[in-house]
């Protein structure tokens, strides 16, 4: 029987996985915007497909090591479910934050963009906050429900959900505090102005908590 991965390896997996996720999100956004000829719909198609596909692969890659959270909202939910302790959860969130920023910078370097940027893409208004709450609720619901019924399908389910949520939410489904903060550091297609970040974070936290309580209640009697 294999020993559990060390905390060092788990944190490395969270940092590297989150970095690769942001490289996918921002890099595919830059590529899509360059190739779409000003057609935002075509650019979003490219960005969403790349993100969903990348998520499926990354969760399969790093899930056996760290659980592949890549997302402070997911880590907070796992903490409240007592699947992870407070100390490791705090370390996970720190690793995700470092990885997210590194991923943005890597994407900039790959596309010969200035490394240090600040987004000017305002995403303001309560509908955007509501969209983030809905997006994050759905993400947490996807993880909890498939984790109870078809755990092997969870990576695919998460990737498919995020691909869909790019299109049915007004915010294009960030659903991730680390991703949100890091995307404030890119003025590319995937960027979000720093002034818009607090609303997104509030929506994500509300959605994560609502998703936890709703889906734990729905699946409370379901045998694992």
Short mmCIF file of N, CA and C in Angstrom, two decimals, residues 14-135:
data_model
loop_
_atom_site.label_atom_id
_atom_site.label_comp_id
_atom_site.label_asym_id
_atom_site.label_seq_id
_atom_site.Cartn_x
_atom_site.Cartn_y
_atom_site.Cartn_z
N UNK A 14 -0.36 21.45 -5.52
CA UNK A 14 -1.33 22.54 -5.57
C UNK A 14 -0.76 23.77 -6.28
N UNK A 15 0.51 24.08 -5.99
CA UNK A 15 1.13 25.25 -6.63
C UNK A 15 1.32 25.03 -8.12
N UNK A 16 1.87 23.89 -8.49
CA UNK A 16 2.13 23.61 -9.91
C UNK A 16 0.83 23.47 -10.68
N UNK A 17 -0.14 22.75 -10.10
CA UNK A 17 -1.41 22.57 -10.77
C UNK A 17 -2.14 23.88 -10.99
N UNK A 18 -2.14 24.75 -9.96
CA UNK A 18 -2.80 26.05 -10.11
C UNK A 18 -2.06 26.92 -11.11
N UNK A 19 -0.73 26.84 -11.12
CA UNK A 19 0.04 27.60 -12.11
C UNK A 19 -0.31 27.16 -13.53
N UNK A 20 -0.38 25.86 -13.74
CA UNK A 20 -0.73 25.36 -15.07
C UNK A 20 -2.16 25.75 -15.45
N UNK A 21 -3.07 25.73 -14.47
CA UNK A 21 -4.44 26.14 -14.75
C UNK A 21 -4.49 27.59 -15.21
N UNK A 22 -3.79 28.48 -14.52
CA UNK A 22 -3.78 29.89 -14.94
C UNK A 22 -3.07 30.09 -16.26
N UNK A 23 -2.02 29.30 -16.51
CA UNK A 23 -1.36 29.38 -17.81
C UNK A 23 -2.33 29.00 -18.92
N UNK A 24 -3.18 28.01 -18.65
CA UNK A 24 -4.19 27.60 -19.63
C UNK A 24 -5.22 28.71 -19.82
N UNK A 25 -5.75 29.23 -18.71
CA UNK A 25 -6.81 30.24 -18.80
C UNK A 25 -6.31 31.50 -19.51
N UNK A 26 -5.18 32.03 -19.06
CA UNK A 26 -4.68 33.29 -19.61
C UNK A 26 -4.06 33.06 -20.99
N UNK A 27 -3.27 32.00 -21.13
CA UNK A 27 -2.63 31.73 -22.41
C UNK A 27 -3.63 31.48 -23.52
N UNK A 28 -4.65 30.67 -23.22
CA UNK A 28 -5.66 30.41 -24.26
C UNK A 28 -6.48 31.66 -24.55
N UNK A 29 -6.64 32.53 -23.54
CA UNK A 29 -7.34 33.79 -23.78
C UNK A 29 -6.56 34.70 -24.71
N UNK A 30 -5.24 34.77 -24.51
CA UNK A 30 -4.40 35.59 -25.39
C UNK A 30 -4.42 35.03 -26.82
N UNK A 31 -4.23 33.71 -26.92
CA UNK A 31 -4.24 33.08 -28.24
C UNK A 31 -5.58 33.27 -28.93
N UNK A 32 -6.67 33.05 -28.20
CA UNK A 32 -8.00 33.18 -28.78
C UNK A 32 -8.26 34.60 -29.26
N UNK A 33 -7.87 35.59 -28.45
CA UNK A 33 -8.11 36.97 -28.83
C UNK A 33 -7.30 37.35 -30.07
N UNK A 34 -6.09 36.84 -30.17
CA UNK A 34 -5.25 37.14 -31.33
C UNK A 34 -5.80 36.52 -32.62
N UNK A 35 -6.37 35.34 -32.50
CA UNK A 35 -6.83 34.62 -33.69
C UNK A 35 -8.27 34.91 -34.07
N UNK A 36 -9.05 35.47 -33.14
CA UNK A 36 -10.49 35.62 -33.38
C UNK A 36 -10.84 36.83 -34.23
N UNK A 37 -9.89 37.69 -34.48
CA UNK A 37 -10.15 38.85 -35.34
C UNK A 37 -11.22 39.77 -34.79
N UNK A 38 -11.26 39.93 -33.47
CA UNK A 38 -12.23 40.83 -32.86
C UNK A 38 -13.57 40.19 -32.55
N UNK A 39 -13.75 38.93 -32.87
CA UNK A 39 -15.01 38.23 -32.59
C UNK A 39 -14.94 37.65 -31.18
N UNK A 40 -15.61 38.31 -30.23
CA UNK A 40 -15.52 37.89 -28.83
C UNK A 40 -16.11 36.50 -28.60
N UNK A 41 -17.14 36.15 -29.36
CA UNK A 41 -17.76 34.83 -29.20
C UNK A 41 -16.78 33.72 -29.57
N UNK A 42 -16.06 33.90 -30.68
CA UNK A 42 -15.07 32.91 -31.10
C UNK A 42 -13.95 32.82 -30.06
N UNK A 43 -13.53 33.98 -29.54
CA UNK A 43 -12.48 33.98 -28.53
C UNK A 43 -12.93 33.23 -27.28
N UNK A 44 -14.18 33.43 -26.87
CA UNK A 44 -14.68 32.75 -25.67
C UNK A 44 -14.81 31.25 -25.90
N UNK A 45 -15.16 30.85 -27.11
CA UNK A 45 -15.21 29.41 -27.41
C UNK A 45 -13.83 28.79 -27.19
N UNK A 46 -12.81 29.41 -27.76
CA UNK A 46 -11.47 28.88 -27.60
C UNK A 46 -11.03 28.86 -26.15
N UNK A 47 -11.29 29.94 -25.43
CA UNK A 47 -10.90 30.06 -24.03
C UNK A 47 -11.61 29.02 -23.16
N UNK A 48 -12.90 28.83 -23.38
CA UNK A 48 -13.68 27.91 -22.54
C UNK A 48 -13.32 26.45 -22.80
N UNK A 49 -13.13 26.09 -24.06
CA UNK A 49 -12.78 24.71 -24.38
C UNK A 49 -11.42 24.36 -23.80
N UNK A 50 -10.46 25.26 -23.97
CA UNK A 50 -9.12 25.01 -23.43
C UNK A 50 -9.15 24.88 -21.92
N UNK A 51 -9.91 25.74 -21.25
CA UNK A 51 -9.96 25.70 -19.79
C UNK A 51 -10.60 24.40 -19.30
N UNK A 52 -11.73 24.03 -19.88
CA UNK A 52 -12.39 22.79 -19.46
C UNK A 52 -11.54 21.57 -19.71
N UNK A 53 -10.93 21.50 -20.88
CA UNK A 53 -10.07 20.36 -21.21
C UNK A 53 -8.86 20.32 -20.29
N UNK A 54 -8.26 21.50 -20.05
CA UNK A 54 -7.11 21.55 -19.17
C UNK A 54 -7.44 21.10 -17.76
N UNK A 55 -8.59 21.51 -17.26
CA UNK A 55 -9.00 21.12 -15.91
C UNK A 55 -9.11 19.61 -15.78
N UNK A 56 -9.71 18.96 -16.75
CA UNK A 56 -9.85 17.50 -16.70
C UNK A 56 -8.49 16.84 -16.55
N UNK A 57 -7.55 17.26 -17.37
CA UNK A 57 -6.21 16.66 -17.33
C UNK A 57 -5.50 16.98 -16.03
N UNK A 58 -5.55 18.24 -15.59
CA UNK A 58 -4.85 18.64 -14.38
C UNK A 58 -5.38 17.94 -13.13
N UNK A 59 -6.69 17.76 -13.05
CA UNK A 59 -7.26 17.06 -11.90
C UNK A 59 -6.82 15.60 -11.89
N UNK A 60 -6.77 14.97 -13.06
CA UNK A 60 -6.26 13.60 -13.14
C UNK A 60 -4.78 13.55 -12.75
N UNK A 61 -4.01 14.55 -13.17
CA UNK A 61 -2.58 14.57 -12.89
C UNK A 61 -2.27 14.72 -11.41
N UNK A 62 -2.92 15.69 -10.78
CA UNK A 62 -2.53 16.07 -9.43
C UNK A 62 -3.50 15.59 -8.35
N UNK A 63 -4.66 15.10 -8.74
CA UNK A 63 -5.63 14.61 -7.77
C UNK A 63 -5.07 13.55 -6.82
N UNK A 64 -4.33 12.55 -7.32
CA UNK A 64 -3.81 11.52 -6.42
C UNK A 64 -2.79 12.05 -5.41
N UNK A 65 -2.22 13.22 -5.66
CA UNK A 65 -1.21 13.77 -4.75
C UNK A 65 -1.85 14.70 -3.72
N UNK A 66 -2.59 15.70 -4.20
CA UNK A 66 -3.11 16.73 -3.29
C UNK A 66 -4.63 16.80 -3.21
N UNK A 67 -5.31 16.06 -4.08
CA UNK A 67 -6.75 16.22 -4.20
C UNK A 67 -7.12 17.21 -5.28
N UNK A 68 -6.12 17.92 -5.83
CA UNK A 68 -6.33 18.84 -6.95
C UNK A 68 -7.41 19.87 -6.65
N UNK A 69 -7.25 20.60 -5.54
CA UNK A 69 -8.20 21.67 -5.24
C UNK A 69 -8.04 22.82 -6.22
N UNK A 70 -6.82 23.37 -6.31
CA UNK A 70 -6.48 24.51 -7.18
C UNK A 70 -7.38 25.72 -6.93
N UNK A 71 -8.04 25.78 -5.79
CA UNK A 71 -9.11 26.74 -5.59
C UNK A 71 -9.36 26.93 -4.10
N UNK A 72 -9.13 28.12 -3.54
CA UNK A 72 -9.40 28.32 -2.12
C UNK A 72 -10.84 28.03 -1.70
N UNK A 73 -11.80 28.26 -2.61
CA UNK A 73 -13.19 27.96 -2.27
C UNK A 73 -13.37 26.46 -2.03
N UNK A 74 -12.74 25.65 -2.86
CA UNK A 74 -12.81 24.19 -2.68
C UNK A 74 -12.11 23.79 -1.38
N UNK A 75 -10.96 24.39 -1.11
CA UNK A 75 -10.23 24.06 0.11
C UNK A 75 -11.04 24.44 1.35
N UNK A 76 -11.70 25.59 1.33
CA UNK A 76 -12.54 26.00 2.46
C UNK A 76 -13.68 25.01 2.68
N UNK A 77 -14.28 24.57 1.59
CA UNK A 77 -15.36 23.58 1.69
C UNK A 77 -14.83 22.28 2.30
N UNK A 78 -13.66 21.84 1.84
CA UNK A 78 -13.08 20.62 2.39
C UNK A 78 -12.71 20.78 3.86
N UNK A 79 -12.31 21.98 4.25
CA UNK A 79 -12.04 22.26 5.66
C UNK A 79 -13.32 22.16 6.48
N UNK A 80 -14.40 22.74 5.99
CA UNK A 80 -15.67 22.68 6.71
C UNK A 80 -16.23 21.26 6.75
N UNK A 81 -15.91 20.45 5.75
CA UNK A 81 -16.30 19.05 5.74
C UNK A 81 -15.37 18.18 6.59
N UNK A 82 -14.32 18.79 7.12
CA UNK A 82 -13.31 18.12 7.94
C UNK A 82 -12.53 17.07 7.15
N UNK A 83 -12.40 17.34 5.85
CA UNK A 83 -11.57 16.47 5.01
C UNK A 83 -10.11 16.94 5.00
N UNK A 84 -9.86 18.13 5.56
CA UNK A 84 -8.51 18.68 5.64
C UNK A 84 -8.45 19.53 6.90
N UNK A 85 -7.31 19.56 7.57
CA UNK A 85 -7.15 20.35 8.77
C UNK A 85 -6.93 21.82 8.48
N UNK A 86 -7.01 22.65 9.51
CA UNK A 86 -6.88 24.10 9.34
C UNK A 86 -5.48 24.48 8.85
N UNK A 87 -4.46 23.89 9.43
CA UNK A 87 -3.09 24.21 9.01
C UNK A 87 -2.82 23.84 7.57
N UNK A 88 -3.08 22.58 7.17
CA UNK A 88 -2.90 22.23 5.76
C UNK A 88 -3.77 23.06 4.83
N UNK A 89 -4.99 23.41 5.25
CA UNK A 89 -5.87 24.22 4.40
C UNK A 89 -5.25 25.59 4.14
N UNK A 90 -4.72 26.21 5.19
CA UNK A 90 -4.07 27.52 5.02
C UNK A 90 -2.86 27.41 4.09
N UNK A 91 -2.10 26.33 4.24
CA UNK A 91 -0.94 26.12 3.37
C UNK A 91 -1.39 25.89 1.92
N UNK A 92 -2.47 25.15 1.73
CA UNK A 92 -3.00 24.93 0.39
C UNK A 92 -3.36 26.27 -0.27
N UNK A 93 -4.07 27.13 0.48
CA UNK A 93 -4.50 28.41 -0.08
C UNK A 93 -3.29 29.26 -0.47
N UNK A 94 -2.27 29.26 0.38
CA UNK A 94 -1.05 30.01 0.05
C UNK A 94 -0.39 29.46 -1.21
N UNK A 95 -0.30 28.14 -1.31
CA UNK A 95 0.32 27.52 -2.49
C UNK A 95 -0.49 27.83 -3.75
N UNK A 96 -1.81 27.82 -3.63
CA UNK A 96 -2.66 28.14 -4.78
C UNK A 96 -2.44 29.58 -5.23
N UNK A 97 -2.33 30.51 -4.26
CA UNK A 97 -2.12 31.90 -4.61
C UNK A 97 -0.80 32.13 -5.32
N UNK A 98 0.27 31.52 -4.79
CA UNK A 98 1.58 31.64 -5.43
C UNK A 98 1.55 31.03 -6.83
N UNK A 99 0.97 29.86 -6.94
CA UNK A 99 0.89 29.19 -8.24
C UNK A 99 0.08 29.98 -9.25
N UNK A 100 -1.02 30.59 -8.80
CA UNK A 100 -1.88 31.33 -9.71
C UNK A 100 -1.14 32.52 -10.32
N UNK A 101 -0.43 33.27 -9.49
CA UNK A 101 0.32 34.42 -9.99
C UNK A 101 1.43 33.96 -10.94
N UNK A 102 2.12 32.88 -10.56
CA UNK A 102 3.18 32.35 -11.43
C UNK A 102 2.61 31.93 -12.78
N UNK A 103 1.43 31.33 -12.78
CA UNK A 103 0.82 30.89 -14.03
C UNK A 103 0.50 32.05 -14.97
N UNK A 104 0.02 33.16 -14.41
CA UNK A 104 -0.25 34.35 -15.21
C UNK A 104 1.05 34.87 -15.84
N UNK A 105 2.08 34.94 -15.04
CA UNK A 105 3.36 35.44 -15.55
C UNK A 105 3.94 34.52 -16.62
N UNK A 106 3.79 33.21 -16.42
CA UNK A 106 4.27 32.26 -17.43
C UNK A 106 3.53 32.47 -18.75
N UNK A 107 2.22 32.67 -18.68
CA UNK A 107 1.44 32.91 -19.91
C UNK A 107 1.93 34.18 -20.61
N UNK A 108 2.18 35.22 -19.84
CA UNK A 108 2.68 36.46 -20.44
C UNK A 108 4.02 36.23 -21.15
N UNK A 109 4.90 35.49 -20.50
CA UNK A 109 6.20 35.22 -21.09
C UNK A 109 6.08 34.41 -22.38
N UNK A 110 5.19 33.41 -22.38
CA UNK A 110 5.03 32.57 -23.57
C UNK A 110 4.56 33.37 -24.77
N UNK A 111 3.77 34.43 -24.53
CA UNK A 111 3.22 35.20 -25.63
C UNK A 111 3.92 36.55 -25.79
N UNK A 112 5.11 36.67 -25.20
CA UNK A 112 5.93 37.88 -25.34
C UNK A 112 5.16 39.12 -24.91
N UNK A 113 4.38 38.99 -23.86
CA UNK A 113 3.65 40.11 -23.27
C UNK A 113 4.45 40.64 -22.08
N UNK A 114 4.24 41.90 -21.68
CA UNK A 114 4.87 42.39 -20.45
C UNK A 114 4.47 41.51 -19.27
N UNK A 115 5.43 41.11 -18.47
CA UNK A 115 5.12 40.21 -17.35
C UNK A 115 4.23 40.88 -16.33
N UNK A 116 4.56 42.09 -15.95
CA UNK A 116 3.80 42.80 -14.92
C UNK A 116 2.72 43.65 -15.58
N UNK A 117 1.48 43.31 -15.31
CA UNK A 117 0.35 44.04 -15.88
C UNK A 117 -0.70 44.26 -14.79
N UNK A 118 -1.64 45.14 -15.12
CA UNK A 118 -2.80 45.37 -14.26
C UNK A 118 -4.01 45.48 -15.17
N UNK A 119 -5.02 44.67 -14.89
CA UNK A 119 -6.16 44.62 -15.79
C UNK A 119 -7.00 45.88 -15.72
N UNK A 120 -7.55 46.28 -16.85
CA UNK A 120 -8.49 47.39 -16.94
C UNK A 120 -9.89 46.92 -17.29
N UNK A 121 -10.11 45.58 -17.24
CA UNK A 121 -11.40 45.02 -17.64
C UNK A 121 -12.38 45.05 -16.46
N UNK A 122 -13.22 46.06 -16.41
CA UNK A 122 -14.20 46.16 -15.34
C UNK A 122 -15.28 45.10 -15.52
N UNK A 123 -15.61 44.45 -14.42
CA UNK A 123 -16.69 43.45 -14.42
C UNK A 123 -17.55 43.76 -13.19
N UNK A 124 -18.31 44.85 -13.27
CA UNK A 124 -19.01 45.39 -12.12
C UNK A 124 -20.51 45.11 -12.18
N UNK A 125 -21.19 45.33 -11.04
CA UNK A 125 -22.64 45.21 -10.96
C UNK A 125 -23.07 43.93 -10.26
N UNK A 126 -24.21 44.02 -9.55
CA UNK A 126 -24.65 42.86 -8.77
C UNK A 126 -24.91 41.62 -9.63
N UNK A 127 -25.33 41.74 -10.91
CA UNK A 127 -25.48 40.50 -11.69
C UNK A 127 -24.18 39.70 -11.81
N UNK A 128 -23.04 40.40 -11.86
CA UNK A 128 -21.76 39.70 -11.92
C UNK A 128 -21.49 38.95 -10.61
N UNK A 129 -21.79 39.59 -9.48
CA UNK A 129 -21.63 38.91 -8.20
C UNK A 129 -22.55 37.71 -8.07
N UNK A 130 -23.79 37.87 -8.52
CA UNK A 130 -24.72 36.75 -8.50
C UNK A 130 -24.23 35.62 -9.39
N UNK A 131 -23.70 35.98 -10.55
CA UNK A 131 -23.19 34.96 -11.47
C UNK A 131 -22.06 34.16 -10.82
N UNK A 132 -21.18 34.84 -10.09
CA UNK A 132 -20.10 34.13 -9.42
C UNK A 132 -20.61 33.22 -8.31
N UNK A 133 -21.66 33.66 -7.62
CA UNK A 133 -22.26 32.81 -6.59
C UNK A 133 -22.86 31.56 -7.22
N UNK A 134 -23.57 31.73 -8.32
CA UNK A 134 -24.18 30.59 -9.01
C UNK A 134 -23.10 29.66 -9.56
N UNK A 135 -22.07 30.25 -10.18
CA UNK A 135 -21.00 29.44 -10.75
C UNK A 135 -20.30 28.61 -9.68
#
